[in-house]
mmCIF file of C-alpha atoms in Angstrom:
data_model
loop_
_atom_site.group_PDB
_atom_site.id
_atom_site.type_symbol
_atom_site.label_atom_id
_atom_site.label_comp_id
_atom_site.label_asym_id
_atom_site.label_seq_id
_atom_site.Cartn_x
_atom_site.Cartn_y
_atom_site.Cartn_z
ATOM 1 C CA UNK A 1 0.000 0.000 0.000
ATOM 2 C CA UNK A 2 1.100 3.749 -0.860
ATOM 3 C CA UNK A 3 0.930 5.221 2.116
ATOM 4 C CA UNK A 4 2.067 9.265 2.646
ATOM 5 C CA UNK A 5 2.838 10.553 6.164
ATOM 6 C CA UNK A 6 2.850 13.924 7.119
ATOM 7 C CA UNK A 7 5.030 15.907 9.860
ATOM 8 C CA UNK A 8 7.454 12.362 9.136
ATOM 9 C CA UNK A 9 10.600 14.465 10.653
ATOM 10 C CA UNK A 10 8.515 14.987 14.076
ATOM 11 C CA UNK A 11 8.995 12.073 16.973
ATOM 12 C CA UNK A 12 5.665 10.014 15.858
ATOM 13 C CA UNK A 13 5.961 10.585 12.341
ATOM 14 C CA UNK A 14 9.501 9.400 11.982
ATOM 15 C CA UNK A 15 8.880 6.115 14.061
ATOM 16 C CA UNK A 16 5.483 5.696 11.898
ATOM 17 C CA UNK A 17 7.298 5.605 8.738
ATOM 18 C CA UNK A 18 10.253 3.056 9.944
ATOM 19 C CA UNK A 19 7.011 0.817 11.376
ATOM 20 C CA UNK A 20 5.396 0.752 7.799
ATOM 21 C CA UNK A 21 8.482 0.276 5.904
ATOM 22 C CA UNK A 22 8.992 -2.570 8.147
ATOM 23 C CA UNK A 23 5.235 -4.112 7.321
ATOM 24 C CA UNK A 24 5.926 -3.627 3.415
ATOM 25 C CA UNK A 25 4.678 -0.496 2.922
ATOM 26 C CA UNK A 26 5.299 1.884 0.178
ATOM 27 C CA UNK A 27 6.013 4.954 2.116
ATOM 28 C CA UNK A 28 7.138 8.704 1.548
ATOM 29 C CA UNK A 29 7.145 11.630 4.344
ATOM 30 C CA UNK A 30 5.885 15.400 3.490
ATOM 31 C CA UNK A 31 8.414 17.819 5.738
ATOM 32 C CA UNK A 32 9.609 21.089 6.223
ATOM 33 C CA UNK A 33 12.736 19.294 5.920
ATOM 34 C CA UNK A 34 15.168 17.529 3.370
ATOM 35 C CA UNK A 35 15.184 13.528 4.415
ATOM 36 C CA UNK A 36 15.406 10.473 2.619
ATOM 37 C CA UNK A 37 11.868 8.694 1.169
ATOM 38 C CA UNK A 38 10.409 12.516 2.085
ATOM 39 C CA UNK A 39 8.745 15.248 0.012
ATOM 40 C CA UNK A 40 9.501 18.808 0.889
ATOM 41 C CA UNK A 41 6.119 20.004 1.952
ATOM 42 C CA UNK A 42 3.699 22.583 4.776
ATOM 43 C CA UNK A 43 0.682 21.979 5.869
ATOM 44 C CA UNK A 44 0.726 25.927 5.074
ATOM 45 C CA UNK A 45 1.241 25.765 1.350
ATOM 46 C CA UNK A 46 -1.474 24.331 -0.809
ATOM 47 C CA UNK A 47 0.495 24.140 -3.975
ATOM 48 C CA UNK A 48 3.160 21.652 -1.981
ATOM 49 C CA UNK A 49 0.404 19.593 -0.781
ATOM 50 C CA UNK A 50 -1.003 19.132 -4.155
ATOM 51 C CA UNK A 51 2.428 18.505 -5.842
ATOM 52 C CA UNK A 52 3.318 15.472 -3.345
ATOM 53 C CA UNK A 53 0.073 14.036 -3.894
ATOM 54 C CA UNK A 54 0.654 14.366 -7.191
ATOM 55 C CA UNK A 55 3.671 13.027 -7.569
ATOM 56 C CA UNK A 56 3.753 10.234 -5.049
ATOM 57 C CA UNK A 57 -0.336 9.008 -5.850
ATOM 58 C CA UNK A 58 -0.585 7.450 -2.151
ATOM 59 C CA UNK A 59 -3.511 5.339 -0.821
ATOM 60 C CA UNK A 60 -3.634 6.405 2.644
ATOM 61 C CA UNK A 61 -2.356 9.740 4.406
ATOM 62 C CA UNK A 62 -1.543 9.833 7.879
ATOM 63 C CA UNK A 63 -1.525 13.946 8.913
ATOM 64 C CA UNK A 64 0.976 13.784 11.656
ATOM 65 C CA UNK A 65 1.939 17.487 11.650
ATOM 66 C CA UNK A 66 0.709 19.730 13.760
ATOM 67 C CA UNK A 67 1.841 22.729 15.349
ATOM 68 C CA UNK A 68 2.801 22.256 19.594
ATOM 69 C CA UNK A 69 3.877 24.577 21.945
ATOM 70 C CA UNK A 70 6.370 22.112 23.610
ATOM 71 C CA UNK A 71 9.172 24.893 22.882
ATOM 72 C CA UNK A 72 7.224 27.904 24.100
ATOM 73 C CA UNK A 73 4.276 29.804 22.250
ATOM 74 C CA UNK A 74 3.768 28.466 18.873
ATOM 75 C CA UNK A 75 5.501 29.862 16.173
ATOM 76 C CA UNK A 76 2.321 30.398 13.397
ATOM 77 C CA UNK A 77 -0.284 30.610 16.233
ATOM 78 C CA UNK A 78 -1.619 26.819 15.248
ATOM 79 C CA UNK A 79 -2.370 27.789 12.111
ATOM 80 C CA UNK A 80 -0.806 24.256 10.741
ATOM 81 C CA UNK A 81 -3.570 22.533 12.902
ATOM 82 C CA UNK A 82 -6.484 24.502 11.467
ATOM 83 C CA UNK A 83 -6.116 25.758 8.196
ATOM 84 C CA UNK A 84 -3.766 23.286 7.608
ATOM 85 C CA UNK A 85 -6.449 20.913 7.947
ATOM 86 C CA UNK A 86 -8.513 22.559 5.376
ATOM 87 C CA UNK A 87 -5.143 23.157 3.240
ATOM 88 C CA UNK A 88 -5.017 18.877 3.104
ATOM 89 C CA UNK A 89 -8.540 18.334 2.786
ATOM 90 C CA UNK A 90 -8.880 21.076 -0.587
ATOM 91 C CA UNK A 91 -6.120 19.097 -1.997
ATOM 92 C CA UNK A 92 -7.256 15.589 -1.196
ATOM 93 C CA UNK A 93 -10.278 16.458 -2.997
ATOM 94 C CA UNK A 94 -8.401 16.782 -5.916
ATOM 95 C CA UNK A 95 -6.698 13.376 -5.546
ATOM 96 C CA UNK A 96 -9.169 10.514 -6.281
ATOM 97 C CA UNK A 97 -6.404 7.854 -5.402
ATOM 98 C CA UNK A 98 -6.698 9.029 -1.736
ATOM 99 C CA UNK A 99 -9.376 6.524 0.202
ATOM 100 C CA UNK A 100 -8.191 6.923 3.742
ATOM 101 C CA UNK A 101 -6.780 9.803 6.197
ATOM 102 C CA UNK A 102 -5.741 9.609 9.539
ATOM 103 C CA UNK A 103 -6.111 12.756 11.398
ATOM 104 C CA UNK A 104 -3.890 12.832 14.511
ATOM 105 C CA UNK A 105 -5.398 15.406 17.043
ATOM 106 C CA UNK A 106 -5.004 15.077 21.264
ATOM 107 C CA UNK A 107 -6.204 14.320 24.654
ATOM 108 C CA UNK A 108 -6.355 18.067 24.988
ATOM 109 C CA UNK A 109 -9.463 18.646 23.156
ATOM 110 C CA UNK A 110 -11.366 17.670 26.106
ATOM 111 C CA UNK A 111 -10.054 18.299 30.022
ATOM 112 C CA UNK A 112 -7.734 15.866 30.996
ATOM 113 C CA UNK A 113 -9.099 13.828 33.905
ATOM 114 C CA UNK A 114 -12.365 13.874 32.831
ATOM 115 C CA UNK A 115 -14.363 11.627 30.391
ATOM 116 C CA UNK A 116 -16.045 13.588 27.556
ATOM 117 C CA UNK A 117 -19.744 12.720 26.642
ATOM 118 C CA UNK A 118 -19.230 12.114 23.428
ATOM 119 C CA UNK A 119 -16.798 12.677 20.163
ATOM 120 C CA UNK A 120 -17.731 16.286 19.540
ATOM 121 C CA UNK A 121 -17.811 17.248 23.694
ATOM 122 C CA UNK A 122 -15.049 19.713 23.466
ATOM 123 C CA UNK A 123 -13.377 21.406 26.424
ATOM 124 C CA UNK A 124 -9.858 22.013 25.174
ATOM 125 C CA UNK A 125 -6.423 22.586 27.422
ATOM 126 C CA UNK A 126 -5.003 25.645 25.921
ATOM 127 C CA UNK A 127 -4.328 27.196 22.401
ATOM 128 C CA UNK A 128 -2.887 24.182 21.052
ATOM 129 C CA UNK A 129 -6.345 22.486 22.501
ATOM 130 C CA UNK A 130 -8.264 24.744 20.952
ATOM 131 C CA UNK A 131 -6.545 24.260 17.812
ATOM 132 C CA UNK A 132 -6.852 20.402 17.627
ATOM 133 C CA UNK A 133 -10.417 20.967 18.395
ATOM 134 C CA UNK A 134 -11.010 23.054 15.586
ATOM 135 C CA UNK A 135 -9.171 20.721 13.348
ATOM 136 C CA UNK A 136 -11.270 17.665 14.266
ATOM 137 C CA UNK A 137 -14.292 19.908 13.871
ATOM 138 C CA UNK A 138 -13.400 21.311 10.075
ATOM 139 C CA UNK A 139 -12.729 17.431 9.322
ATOM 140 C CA UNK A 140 -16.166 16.695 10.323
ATOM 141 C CA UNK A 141 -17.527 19.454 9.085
ATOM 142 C CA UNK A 142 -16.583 18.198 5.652
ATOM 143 C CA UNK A 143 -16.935 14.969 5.959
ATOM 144 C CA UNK A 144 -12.615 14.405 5.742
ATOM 145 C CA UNK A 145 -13.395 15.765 1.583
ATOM 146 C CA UNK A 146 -15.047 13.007 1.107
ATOM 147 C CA UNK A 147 -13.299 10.192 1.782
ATOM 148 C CA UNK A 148 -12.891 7.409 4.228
ATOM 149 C CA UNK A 149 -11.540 9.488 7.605
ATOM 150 C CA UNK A 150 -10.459 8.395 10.894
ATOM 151 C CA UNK A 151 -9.569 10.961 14.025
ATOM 152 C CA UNK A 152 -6.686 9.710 16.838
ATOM 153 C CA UNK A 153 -6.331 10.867 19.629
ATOM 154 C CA UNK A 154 -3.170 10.758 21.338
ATOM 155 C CA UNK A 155 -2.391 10.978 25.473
ATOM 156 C CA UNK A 156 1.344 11.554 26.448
ATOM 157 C CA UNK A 157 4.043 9.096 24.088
ATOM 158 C CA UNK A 158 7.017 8.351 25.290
ATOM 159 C CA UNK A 159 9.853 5.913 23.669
ATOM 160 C CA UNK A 160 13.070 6.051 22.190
ATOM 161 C CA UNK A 161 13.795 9.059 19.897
ATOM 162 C CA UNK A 162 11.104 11.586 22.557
ATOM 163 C CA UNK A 163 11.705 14.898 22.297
ATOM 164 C CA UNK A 164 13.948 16.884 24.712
ATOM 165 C CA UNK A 165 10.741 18.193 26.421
ATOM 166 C CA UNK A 166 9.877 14.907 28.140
ATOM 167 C CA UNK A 167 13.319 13.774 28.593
ATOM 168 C CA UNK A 168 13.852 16.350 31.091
ATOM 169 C CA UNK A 169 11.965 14.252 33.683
ATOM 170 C CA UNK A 170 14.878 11.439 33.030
ATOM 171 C CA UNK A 171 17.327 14.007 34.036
ATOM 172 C CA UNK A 172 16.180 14.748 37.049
ATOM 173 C CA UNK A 173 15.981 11.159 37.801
ATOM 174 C CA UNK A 174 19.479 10.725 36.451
ATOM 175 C CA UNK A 175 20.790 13.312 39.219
ATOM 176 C CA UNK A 176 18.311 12.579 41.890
ATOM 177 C CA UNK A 177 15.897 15.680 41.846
ATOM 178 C CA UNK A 178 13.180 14.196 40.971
ATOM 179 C CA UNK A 179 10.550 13.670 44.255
ATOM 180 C CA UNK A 180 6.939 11.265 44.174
ATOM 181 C CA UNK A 181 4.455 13.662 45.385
ATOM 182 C CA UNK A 182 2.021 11.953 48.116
ATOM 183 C CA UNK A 183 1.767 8.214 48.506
ATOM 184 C CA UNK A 184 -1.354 7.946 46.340
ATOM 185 C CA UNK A 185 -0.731 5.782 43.130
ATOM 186 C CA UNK A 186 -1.661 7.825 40.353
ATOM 187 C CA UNK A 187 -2.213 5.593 36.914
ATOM 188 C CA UNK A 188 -2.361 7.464 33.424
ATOM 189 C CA UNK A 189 -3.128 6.568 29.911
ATOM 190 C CA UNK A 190 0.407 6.463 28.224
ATOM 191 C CA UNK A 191 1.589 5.670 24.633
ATOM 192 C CA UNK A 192 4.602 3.651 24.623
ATOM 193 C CA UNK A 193 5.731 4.265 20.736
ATOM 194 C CA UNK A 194 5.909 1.045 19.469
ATOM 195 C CA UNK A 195 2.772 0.487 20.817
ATOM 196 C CA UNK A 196 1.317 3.575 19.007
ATOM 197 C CA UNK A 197 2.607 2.964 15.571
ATOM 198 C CA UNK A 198 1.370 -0.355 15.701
ATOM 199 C CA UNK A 199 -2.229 0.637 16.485
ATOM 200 C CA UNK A 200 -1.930 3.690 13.544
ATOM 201 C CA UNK A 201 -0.955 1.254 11.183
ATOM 202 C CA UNK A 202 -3.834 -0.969 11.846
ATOM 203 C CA UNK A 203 -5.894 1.715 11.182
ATOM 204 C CA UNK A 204 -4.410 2.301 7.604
ATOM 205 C CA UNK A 205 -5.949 -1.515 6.839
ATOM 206 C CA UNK A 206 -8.860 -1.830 8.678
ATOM 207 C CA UNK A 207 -12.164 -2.427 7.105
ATOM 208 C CA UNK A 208 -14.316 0.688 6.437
ATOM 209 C CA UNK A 209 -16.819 -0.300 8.787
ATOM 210 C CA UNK A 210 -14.316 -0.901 11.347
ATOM 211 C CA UNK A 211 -12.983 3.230 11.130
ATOM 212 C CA UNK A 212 -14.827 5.229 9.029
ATOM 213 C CA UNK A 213 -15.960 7.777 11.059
ATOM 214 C CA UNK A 214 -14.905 7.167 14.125
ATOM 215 C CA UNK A 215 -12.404 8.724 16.891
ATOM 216 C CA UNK A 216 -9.718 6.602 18.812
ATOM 217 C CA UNK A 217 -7.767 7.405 21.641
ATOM 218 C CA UNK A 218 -4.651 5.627 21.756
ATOM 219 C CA UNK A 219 -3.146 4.252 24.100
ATOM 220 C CA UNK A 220 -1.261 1.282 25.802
ATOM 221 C CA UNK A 221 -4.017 -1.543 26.847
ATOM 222 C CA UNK A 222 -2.035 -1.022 30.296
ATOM 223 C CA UNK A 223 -2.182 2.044 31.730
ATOM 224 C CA UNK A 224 1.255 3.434 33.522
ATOM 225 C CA UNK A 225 1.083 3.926 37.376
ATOM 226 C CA UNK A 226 3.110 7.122 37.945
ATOM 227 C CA UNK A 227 5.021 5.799 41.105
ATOM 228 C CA UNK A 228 5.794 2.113 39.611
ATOM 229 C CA UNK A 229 7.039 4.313 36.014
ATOM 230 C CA UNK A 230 8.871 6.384 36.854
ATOM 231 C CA UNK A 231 10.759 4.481 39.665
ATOM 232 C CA UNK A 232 11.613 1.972 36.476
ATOM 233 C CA UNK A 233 13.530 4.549 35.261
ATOM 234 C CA UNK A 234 15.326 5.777 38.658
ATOM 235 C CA UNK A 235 16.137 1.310 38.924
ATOM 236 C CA UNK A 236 17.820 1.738 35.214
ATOM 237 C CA UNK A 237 19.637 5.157 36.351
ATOM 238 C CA UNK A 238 20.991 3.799 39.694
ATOM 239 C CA UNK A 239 18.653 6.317 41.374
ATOM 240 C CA UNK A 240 16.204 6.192 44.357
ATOM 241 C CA UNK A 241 13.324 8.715 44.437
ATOM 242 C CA UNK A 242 12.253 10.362 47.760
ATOM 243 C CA UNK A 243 8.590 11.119 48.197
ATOM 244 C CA UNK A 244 7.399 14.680 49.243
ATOM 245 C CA UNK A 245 4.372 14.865 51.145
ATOM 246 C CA UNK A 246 1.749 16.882 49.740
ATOM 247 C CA UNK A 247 1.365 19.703 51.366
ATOM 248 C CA UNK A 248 5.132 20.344 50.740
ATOM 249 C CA UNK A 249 4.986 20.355 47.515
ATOM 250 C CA UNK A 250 2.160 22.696 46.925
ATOM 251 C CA UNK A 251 4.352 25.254 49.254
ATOM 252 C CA UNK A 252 7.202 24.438 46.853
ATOM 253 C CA UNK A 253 4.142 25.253 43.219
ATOM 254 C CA UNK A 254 3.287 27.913 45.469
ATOM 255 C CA UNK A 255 7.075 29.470 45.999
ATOM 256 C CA UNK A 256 7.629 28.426 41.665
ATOM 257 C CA UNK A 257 4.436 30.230 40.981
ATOM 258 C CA UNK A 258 6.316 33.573 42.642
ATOM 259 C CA UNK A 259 9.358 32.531 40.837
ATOM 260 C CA UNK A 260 7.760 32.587 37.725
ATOM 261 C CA UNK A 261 6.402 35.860 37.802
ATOM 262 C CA UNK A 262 9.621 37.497 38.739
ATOM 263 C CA UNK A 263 10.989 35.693 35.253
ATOM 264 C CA UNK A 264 13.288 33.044 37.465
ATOM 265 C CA UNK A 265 13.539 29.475 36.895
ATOM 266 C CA UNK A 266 10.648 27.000 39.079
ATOM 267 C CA UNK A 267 10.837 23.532 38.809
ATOM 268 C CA UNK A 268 7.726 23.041 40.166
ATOM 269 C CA UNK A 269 4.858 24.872 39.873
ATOM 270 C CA UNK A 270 1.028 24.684 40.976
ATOM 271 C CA UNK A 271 -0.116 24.154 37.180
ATOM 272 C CA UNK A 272 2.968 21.388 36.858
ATOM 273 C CA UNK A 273 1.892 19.796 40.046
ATOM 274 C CA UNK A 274 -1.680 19.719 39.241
ATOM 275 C CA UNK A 275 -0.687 17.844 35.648
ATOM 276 C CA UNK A 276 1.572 15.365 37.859
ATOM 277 C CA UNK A 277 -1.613 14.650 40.334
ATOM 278 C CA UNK A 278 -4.453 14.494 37.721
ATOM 279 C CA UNK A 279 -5.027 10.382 37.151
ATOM 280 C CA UNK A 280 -6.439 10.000 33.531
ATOM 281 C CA UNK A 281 -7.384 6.618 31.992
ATOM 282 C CA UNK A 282 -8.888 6.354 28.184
ATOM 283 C CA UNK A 283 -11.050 3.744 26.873
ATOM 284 C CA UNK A 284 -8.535 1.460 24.968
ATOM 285 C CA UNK A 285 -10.917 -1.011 23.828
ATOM 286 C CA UNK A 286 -12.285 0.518 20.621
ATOM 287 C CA UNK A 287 -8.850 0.382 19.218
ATOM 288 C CA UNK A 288 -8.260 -3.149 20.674
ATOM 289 C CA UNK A 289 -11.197 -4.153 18.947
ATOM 290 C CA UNK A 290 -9.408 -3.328 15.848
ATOM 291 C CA UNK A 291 -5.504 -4.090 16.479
ATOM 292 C CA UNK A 292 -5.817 -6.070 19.845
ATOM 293 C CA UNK A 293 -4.228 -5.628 23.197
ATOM 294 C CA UNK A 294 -0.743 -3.817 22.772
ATOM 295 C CA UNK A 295 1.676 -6.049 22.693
ATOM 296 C CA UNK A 296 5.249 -3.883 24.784
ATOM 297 C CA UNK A 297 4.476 -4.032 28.565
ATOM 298 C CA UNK A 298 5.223 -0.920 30.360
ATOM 299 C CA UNK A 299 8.463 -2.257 32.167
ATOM 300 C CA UNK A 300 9.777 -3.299 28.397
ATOM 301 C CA UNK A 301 9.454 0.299 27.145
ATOM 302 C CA UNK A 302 11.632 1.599 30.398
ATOM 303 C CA UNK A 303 13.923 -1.121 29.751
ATOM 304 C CA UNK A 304 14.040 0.192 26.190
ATOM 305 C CA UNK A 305 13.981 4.002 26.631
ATOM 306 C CA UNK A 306 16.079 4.264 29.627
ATOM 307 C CA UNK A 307 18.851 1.990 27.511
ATOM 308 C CA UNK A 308 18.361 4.830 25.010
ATOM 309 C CA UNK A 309 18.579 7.665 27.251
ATOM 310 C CA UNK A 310 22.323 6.607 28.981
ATOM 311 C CA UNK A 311 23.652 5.870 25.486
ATOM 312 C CA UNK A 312 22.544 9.657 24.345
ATOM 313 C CA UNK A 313 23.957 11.515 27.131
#
């Protein structure tokens, strides 16, 4: 199968395209960016969008890129997340060989933590919330141009190859400053990437009936718990966390809140600690019904990433 990934140089989209190569795929990327098996393309400019579809005549597009705010305020405002959207869909239209797209989009179209009522309950986390919101709603809207569509949802991936944003947690492991808050296990909805790519590439194959339509969250089958995770990680590293009791550490996201303000560096602050103490658990078995139970355990992908985070430093 022909299959075209967007955003390809990001974290997911890279590891996507190496898992479809591996299943036999015909694959090419569409980046910003000069790679092998990749078409120079933006979500941004229609006339690059219509000459990789053009050129490459794939089956099945997975849109991948998206605009984040991981680095600070995003650069084009989202823009790649909304009219992007629109930019892929106006030129899909034009491309009858197109069947299938897979539109990645987030947790944070809905409040973390809480269970939305149904596919189009929105209550999005921040711009880039917004944004994905606003995607999934223009793909609905119009019906993904008119062919077979499928929205994913993704909660927080982690793996080999994560970006710098995530890793900082390791390093505070790695030199002992990082601290459990409370004794209360805390279990979360992670993607461990192997895991993900799998499940996306199921969803290039399924049956119609199976995805047309329809919005996934993805996810590992088994959901991390915080405590158990992340002292994998402090096991590989040689570490041992303490544990802060709670009413410590909101002093402490108190004190970084102040800190913050006055432009300093904070660790920790109330909006960080609230993330760290807000349990969320997805739903997996839609997608299960479709690729089965992921197949990496949790204390695999530690094994894994932590292997890749010493050989990095």
């Amino acid at each position: 199968m022909k299959i075209l990934v967007t955003g390809s140089s990001g974290f997911v989209g890279h590891a996507l395209m190496q898992h479809l190569f591996q299943q036999g795929h015909e694959v090419r990327g569409l980046s910003r960016q000069a790679r092998p098996d990749t078409l120079l393309g933006d979500l941004l400019d229609p006339e690059s969008l219509l000459y990789a579809l053009d050129q490459f005549q794939p089956e099945v597009v997975f849109n991948m890129a998206a605009e984040t705010d991981l680095k600070g305020q995003a650069v084009n405002g989202y823009r790649a997340n909304t009219e992007g959207v629109t930019n892929l869909m106006n030129a899909v239209a034009t491309s009858p060989q197109v069947r299938r797209i897979i539109w990645a989009s987030s947790q944070l179209v809905h409040q973390p933590g809480s269970q939305p009522e149904s596919d189009t309950d929105y209550d999005p986390v921040g711009g880039y919330g917004h944004s994905k919101a606003e995607g999934e709603r223009r793909v609905r809207s119009a019906d993904g141009a008119g062919r077979e569509w499928v929205i994913v949802r993704s909660t927080t991936i982690w793996g080999p190859g994560m970006s710098p944003y995530y890793t900082g947690m390791f390093g505070l492991i790695r030199r002992g400053l990082y601290f459990h808050i409370g004794r209360r296990p805390l279990r979360k909805s992670y993607s461990y990437i192997e895991n993900l790519t799998a499940q996306l590439s199921s969803l290039a194959t399924a049956p119609t009936e199976a995805v047309h339509g329809r919005t996934f969250y993805l996810a590992d089958s088994d959901p991390i718990e915080l405590r158990a995770w992340a002292d994998g990680f402090a096991d590989a590293f040689g570490r041992r966390i303490a544990t802060l009791p709670l009413p410590l550490a909101r002093a402490l996201a108190f004190a970084g809140d102040m800190a913050s303000r006055l432009g300093l560096p904070a660790p920790l602050t109330t909006p960080r600690l609230k993330n760290m103490l807000t349990e969320y658990l997805y739903d997996t078995s839609p997608i299960e019904a479709v690729h089965g139970p992921t197949t990496i355990p949790n204390a695999e992908g530690v094994r894994r990433t932590a292997a890749w985070f010493l050989a990095k430093e």
